[in-house]
Amino acid sequence: MTTGVFRYLDPTSLTPNEKPWSKVDVDYSSFTRTSVPKPVTDIRSIPDASKEFTTDTSGFSVHHAPSSLPAEAFEDQNLIRSTYYSEVSDLLRKFLPDGGKISHVEIFDHTIRKRDPTAARQPVQQVHVDQTPSAAVARVKRHIEPASRAEKLIKTGRWQLINVWRPISHPATDFPLAVIDWRSTDTKTKSDLMKVDLLYPIANRLNGDNDDRGKEVRPSEESLPLTEGYEVKGETYGIAPNEGHEFYYCKGMTPEEVMFIKCFDAWSQGQELGPELAGGLQGGKEGIAGLTPHTAFEDPDTPVGTRGRESIEVRCLVFYGEDESE
């Protein structure tokens, strides 16, 4: 076990009647963050961790799953899409609790993060969830065509949004990823979930390119507080402090391992979407995890001189309903 100082959304910094926002291409938000020290348990120290932590129970899971790609291949965006995406799809089918029932996987985005001052994307030190339920629905409608197919997939079966996270090149000892067990969140009133608009730069779209994957350019410091040149293209949950939160991490997680991080599940406990958007199910199923708050954190036990973290996260829509196109 170690101790981390976690940066939560500070509810007192929110402006009344104004929705908070955060930028996708840089770690900057309209709100401030409050730092809270919390113990962090190493998943490897838990007996039968593979049974204790699953995407259905805790909202996350860790698996030994080496990639066929060498570390340098993750610099090639085309190779990531042509080869690594297929690997990720196969991993979901292999390791998710009901993976054998998956009818379609739609990978819509990936991000490479490096703790390097010159990198476009740095590890994010804010506890968050990538998608709210309404944002997950919007993702389906945006990425699944035609619209009739998207409608059928979300009406006829369970569907999820899962991130697949992997270190690149070397173990993620520096600024590792921490996750909160869904069971320790406010599963009843969801008072620790705050909706935040996600702002994307519009430069690529203006050039006729509506594909966000792997094309980030780090903005200038003086532009950080400005919203000009951005558009709302998503909604995340910023997480407010909760004394009950239980944090976990995988100490020294290697490039041969992946972590599944659930952002949405149409069949999760207390799901508020109507049955027409949740595979015909109203209110979800008791005990099914809905999401996994997560963040990078600074482990005080990290040795001096440790290489900066490099990682890739791939965002996936996972469907279990009928799909006649497959």
Coordinates of C-alpha atoms in Angstrom, one line a residue:
M1 CA 0.0 0.0 0.0
T2 CA 1.1 3.6 -0.7
T3 CA -0.4 7.0 -0.2
G4 CA -1.4 9.4 -2.9
V5 CA -2.7 13.0 -3.0
F6 CA -5.7 13.1 -5.3
R7 CA -7.0 16.1 -7.1
Y8 CA -10.8 16.2 -7.0
L9 CA -13.2 18.7 -8.5
D10 CA -13.8 21.4 -5.9
P11 CA -17.6 21.9 -5.8
T12 CA -17.1 25.3 -4.1
S13 CA -15.3 26.6 -7.2
L14 CA -18.2 26.1 -9.5
T15 CA -20.0 29.2 -10.8
P16 CA -23.8 29.1 -10.1
N17 CA -25.9 28.5 -13.2
E18 CA -22.8 27.9 -15.4
K19 CA -21.8 24.4 -16.5
P20 CA -18.1 23.6 -15.8
W21 CA -15.8 22.7 -18.7
S22 CA -12.5 20.9 -19.2
K23 CA -10.3 20.8 -22.3
V24 CA -9.4 17.5 -23.9
D25 CA -6.1 18.5 -25.4
V26 CA -4.6 20.0 -22.2
D27 CA -5.0 19.6 -18.4
Y28 CA -7.0 22.8 -17.9
S29 CA -10.5 23.3 -16.5
S30 CA -12.9 26.2 -15.6
F31 CA -13.0 24.9 -12.0
T32 CA -10.3 24.4 -9.4
R33 CA -9.3 21.2 -7.7
T34 CA -8.9 20.3 -4.1
S35 CA -6.1 17.9 -3.0
V36 CA -7.0 15.0 -0.7
P37 CA -4.5 12.4 0.6
K38 CA -5.8 8.9 0.4
P39 CA -4.4 5.4 0.9
V40 CA -3.9 3.4 -2.4
T41 CA -3.9 -0.4 -2.3
D42 CA -1.8 -2.4 -4.7
I43 CA -4.1 -4.7 -6.6
R44 CA -1.4 -7.3 -6.7
S45 CA -1.6 -7.6 -2.9
I46 CA -5.2 -8.7 -2.9
P47 CA -5.8 -12.5 -2.9
D48 CA -7.8 -13.7 -5.9
A49 CA -7.7 -10.2 -7.3
S50 CA -9.0 -11.4 -10.7
K51 CA -12.2 -12.5 -9.0
E52 CA -12.5 -9.6 -6.6
F53 CA -12.0 -6.9 -9.3
T54 CA -14.0 -7.3 -12.5
T55 CA -15.7 -4.8 -14.8
D56 CA -19.1 -6.0 -13.5
T57 CA -18.2 -5.8 -9.7
S58 CA -15.6 -3.0 -9.2
G59 CA -15.8 -1.4 -12.6
F60 CA -12.2 -2.3 -13.6
S61 CA -9.9 -5.4 -14.1
V62 CA -6.3 -6.1 -14.9
H63 CA -5.1 -8.8 -17.4
H64 CA -1.9 -10.2 -18.7
A65 CA -2.1 -9.5 -22.4
P66 CA 1.1 -8.8 -24.3
S67 CA 0.7 -6.9 -27.6
S68 CA 2.3 -8.1 -30.8
L69 CA 3.5 -4.5 -31.4
P70 CA 7.0 -3.3 -30.2
A71 CA 7.1 -0.1 -28.2
E72 CA 8.2 2.0 -31.2
A73 CA 5.2 0.9 -33.2
F74 CA 3.0 3.0 -30.9
E75 CA 4.5 6.1 -32.6
D76 CA 2.8 5.1 -35.8
Q77 CA -0.9 6.1 -35.8
N78 CA -1.8 4.1 -38.8
L79 CA -0.3 0.9 -37.3
I80 CA -2.2 1.5 -34.0
R81 CA -5.5 1.6 -35.9
S82 CA -4.7 -1.2 -38.3
T83 CA -3.2 -3.7 -35.8
Y84 CA -3.6 -2.6 -32.2
Y85 CA -7.3 -1.8 -32.5
S86 CA -7.9 -5.4 -33.6
E87 CA -5.9 -6.7 -30.6
V88 CA -8.0 -4.6 -28.2
S89 CA -11.2 -5.9 -29.7
D90 CA -10.0 -9.4 -29.2
L91 CA -9.0 -8.7 -25.6
L92 CA -12.5 -7.4 -24.8
R93 CA -14.1 -10.5 -26.2
K94 CA -11.6 -12.7 -24.3
F95 CA -11.6 -11.0 -20.9
L96 CA -14.9 -9.2 -20.3
P97 CA -17.3 -11.2 -18.1
D98 CA -19.7 -11.8 -21.0
G99 CA -17.2 -11.3 -23.8
G100 CA -18.3 -14.3 -25.7
K101 CA -21.7 -12.6 -26.2
I102 CA -20.3 -9.5 -27.8
S103 CA -21.8 -8.7 -31.2
H104 CA -19.7 -5.7 -32.1
V105 CA -16.8 -3.5 -30.9
E106 CA -16.5 0.0 -32.2
I107 CA -13.2 1.7 -31.3
F108 CA -13.7 5.5 -31.7
D109 CA -10.6 7.1 -30.1
H110 CA -7.2 6.6 -28.6
T111 CA -4.8 8.7 -26.6
I112 CA -1.1 8.3 -26.0
R113 CA 0.1 10.1 -22.8
K114 CA 3.7 10.8 -21.9
R115 CA 5.1 12.6 -18.9
D116 CA 7.2 14.8 -21.0
P117 CA 7.0 18.6 -21.2
T118 CA 6.9 18.5 -25.0
A119 CA 4.1 15.9 -25.2
A120 CA 0.7 16.9 -26.5
R121 CA -1.0 14.8 -23.8
Q122 CA 0.2 14.4 -20.2
P123 CA -1.0 12.1 -17.5
V124 CA -4.2 13.7 -16.1
Q125 CA -4.1 14.4 -12.3
Q126 CA -7.8 14.8 -11.8
V127 CA -10.3 12.1 -10.6
H128 CA -12.8 11.8 -13.4
V129 CA -14.9 9.5 -15.6
D130 CA -14.5 9.9 -19.4
Q131 CA -18.2 9.8 -20.3
T132 CA -21.6 10.5 -18.8
P133 CA -24.6 8.4 -19.9
S134 CA -25.8 11.0 -22.3
A135 CA -22.3 11.4 -23.7
A136 CA -22.1 7.6 -24.2
V137 CA -25.4 7.7 -26.2
A138 CA -24.0 10.6 -28.3
R139 CA -20.9 8.5 -29.0
V140 CA -23.0 5.7 -30.4
K141 CA -25.0 8.0 -32.6
R142 CA -21.8 9.7 -33.8
H143 CA -19.8 6.6 -34.6
I144 CA -22.3 3.9 -35.6
E145 CA -23.8 4.2 -39.1
P146 CA -26.4 4.1 -40.4
A147 CA -28.6 5.6 -37.6
S148 CA -31.0 2.6 -37.8
R149 CA -28.1 0.3 -36.9
A150 CA -27.1 2.4 -33.9
E151 CA -30.7 2.5 -32.7
K152 CA -31.1 -1.2 -33.0
L153 CA -27.8 -1.9 -31.1
I154 CA -28.8 0.1 -28.1
K155 CA -32.4 -1.1 -28.0
T156 CA -31.8 -4.9 -28.4
G157 CA -29.1 -5.6 -25.9
R158 CA -26.6 -4.5 -23.3
W159 CA -23.9 -2.0 -24.3
Q160 CA -20.9 -0.5 -22.6
L161 CA -18.1 2.0 -23.0
I162 CA -14.8 0.5 -21.9
N163 CA -11.3 2.1 -21.9
V164 CA -8.4 -0.3 -22.4
W165 CA -5.2 1.1 -20.8
R166 CA -1.7 -0.1 -21.3
P167 CA 1.8 1.2 -20.4
I168 CA 4.2 1.6 -23.4
S169 CA 7.9 0.7 -23.5
H170 CA 8.5 0.3 -19.7
P171 CA 6.5 -0.2 -16.4
A172 CA 4.2 2.6 -15.4
T173 CA 6.0 3.3 -12.1
D174 CA 6.1 7.0 -12.6
F175 CA 2.6 8.7 -12.3
P176 CA 0.7 5.4 -12.3
L177 CA -3.0 5.1 -12.9
A178 CA -5.3 4.8 -9.8
V179 CA -8.9 3.7 -9.9
I180 CA -11.8 3.9 -7.5
D181 CA -13.8 0.8 -6.7
W182 CA -17.3 1.6 -7.9
R183 CA -18.7 -0.1 -4.8
S184 CA -17.1 2.7 -2.7
T185 CA -18.8 5.6 -4.6
D186 CA -22.2 7.0 -3.8
T187 CA -24.1 4.4 -5.8
K188 CA -27.5 5.7 -4.6
T189 CA -27.6 9.4 -5.0
K190 CA -24.4 9.8 -7.1
S191 CA -23.6 13.0 -5.2
D192 CA -19.9 12.6 -6.0
L193 CA -20.5 12.8 -9.8
M194 CA -20.4 16.3 -11.4
K195 CA -21.2 16.7 -15.1
V196 CA -18.5 18.7 -17.0
D197 CA -18.5 19.7 -20.7
L198 CA -15.6 18.4 -22.6
L199 CA -14.1 20.9 -25.1
Y200 CA -12.3 19.7 -28.3
P201 CA -10.2 22.0 -30.6
I202 CA -12.1 22.6 -33.9
A203 CA -8.9 23.0 -36.1
N204 CA -9.1 19.5 -37.6
R205 CA -12.9 19.7 -38.2
L206 CA -12.4 23.0 -40.1
N207 CA -9.9 21.2 -42.3
G208 CA -12.6 18.6 -43.1
D209 CA -11.2 16.0 -40.7
N210 CA -13.7 14.8 -38.0
D211 CA -11.4 12.1 -36.7
D212 CA -9.9 13.0 -33.3
R213 CA -7.6 10.1 -32.9
G214 CA -3.9 10.7 -32.2
K215 CA -3.7 14.3 -33.7
E216 CA -3.3 16.5 -30.6
V217 CA -1.0 19.5 -30.6
R218 CA -0.2 21.1 -27.2
P219 CA -1.8 24.6 -27.0
S220 CA 0.1 27.6 -25.9
E221 CA 0.1 28.6 -22.2
E222 CA -1.7 31.9 -22.9
S223 CA -4.6 30.2 -24.6
L224 CA -5.4 27.9 -21.7
P225 CA -8.2 30.0 -20.1
L226 CA -9.8 30.7 -23.5
T227 CA -12.6 28.7 -25.1
E228 CA -12.3 30.3 -28.6
G229 CA -11.4 27.7 -31.1
Y230 CA -13.1 24.9 -29.1
E231 CA -16.5 23.2 -29.2
V232 CA -18.4 21.0 -26.8
K233 CA -18.1 17.4 -28.1
G234 CA -18.5 15.4 -25.0
E235 CA -19.5 15.3 -21.3
T236 CA -17.4 13.8 -18.5
Y237 CA -17.9 13.3 -14.8
G238 CA -15.6 15.4 -12.5
I239 CA -15.5 13.6 -9.2
A240 CA -16.2 15.4 -5.9
P241 CA -14.5 14.2 -2.7
N242 CA -16.1 11.3 -0.8
E243 CA -14.6 9.9 2.4
G244 CA -15.7 6.4 1.3
H245 CA -13.7 6.3 -1.9
E246 CA -11.3 3.3 -2.1
F247 CA -8.3 3.7 -4.4
Y248 CA -6.4 0.9 -6.1
Y249 CA -3.5 0.7 -8.5
C250 CA -1.3 -2.0 -10.1
K251 CA 2.2 -1.3 -8.9
G252 CA 4.8 -1.4 -11.6
M253 CA 2.2 -2.3 -14.3
T254 CA 4.0 -3.5 -17.3
P255 CA 3.5 -3.2 -21.1
E256 CA 2.5 -6.8 -21.0
E257 CA -0.6 -5.9 -19.0
V258 CA -3.8 -4.1 -19.7
M259 CA -6.4 -2.5 -17.4
F260 CA -10.1 -2.4 -18.4
I261 CA -11.8 0.8 -17.1
K262 CA -15.6 1.0 -17.4
C263 CA -17.0 4.4 -18.2
F264 CA -20.6 3.3 -18.9
D265 CA -22.9 0.3 -18.8
A266 CA -26.5 0.4 -20.0
W267 CA -27.3 -2.4 -17.5
S268 CA -25.6 -1.0 -14.5
Q269 CA -27.3 -0.6 -11.1
G270 CA -29.5 2.5 -11.0
Q271 CA -29.1 3.3 -14.7
E272 CA -31.3 6.3 -15.5
L273 CA -31.6 5.8 -19.2
G274 CA -35.0 4.6 -20.4
P275 CA -35.3 1.0 -21.7
E276 CA -35.2 2.4 -25.3
L277 CA -31.5 3.4 -24.7
A278 CA -30.5 0.6 -22.4
G279 CA -31.1 -2.6 -24.2
G280 CA -34.7 -2.8 -23.1
L281 CA -33.8 -2.8 -19.4
Q282 CA -35.2 -0.3 -17.0
G283 CA -33.1 0.7 -14.0
G284 CA -30.3 -1.7 -14.6
K285 CA -29.3 -4.8 -12.6
E286 CA -28.4 -4.8 -8.9
G287 CA -24.7 -5.0 -8.2
I288 CA -23.6 -4.3 -11.8
A289 CA -20.9 -1.5 -11.7
G290 CA -21.7 1.6 -13.7
L291 CA -18.3 3.4 -13.9
T292 CA -14.7 3.7 -12.7
P293 CA -13.4 7.1 -11.5
H294 CA -9.7 7.2 -12.3
T295 CA -6.6 9.4 -12.3
A296 CA -2.9 9.6 -12.6
F297 CA -1.2 10.1 -9.2
E298 CA 2.3 10.7 -7.9
D299 CA 3.5 7.6 -5.9
P300 CA 5.8 8.8 -3.2
D301 CA 7.6 5.4 -3.4
T302 CA 8.7 6.0 -7.0
P303 CA 12.6 5.9 -7.1
V304 CA 14.4 9.0 -8.2
G305 CA 15.3 8.9 -11.8
T306 CA 12.4 6.7 -12.9
R307 CA 11.5 7.1 -16.6
G308 CA 8.5 9.2 -17.3
R309 CA 5.3 7.3 -17.8
E310 CA 4.2 6.5 -21.3
S311 CA 0.8 4.9 -21.9
I312 CA -2.0 4.3 -24.4
E313 CA -5.7 4.2 -23.7
V314 CA -8.2 3.0 -26.3
R315 CA -11.9 3.9 -26.0
C316 CA -14.4 1.3 -27.1
L317 CA -18.1 1.0 -27.5
V318 CA -19.0 -2.7 -26.8
F319 CA -22.4 -4.1 -27.9
Y320 CA -24.1 -7.3 -27.0
G321 CA -27.3 -6.9 -29.0
E322 CA -28.1 -8.1 -32.4
D323 CA -26.0 -6.8 -35.2
E324 CA -26.9 -8.0 -38.7
S325 CA -23.9 -6.3 -40.2
E326 CA -21.4 -8.6 -38.4

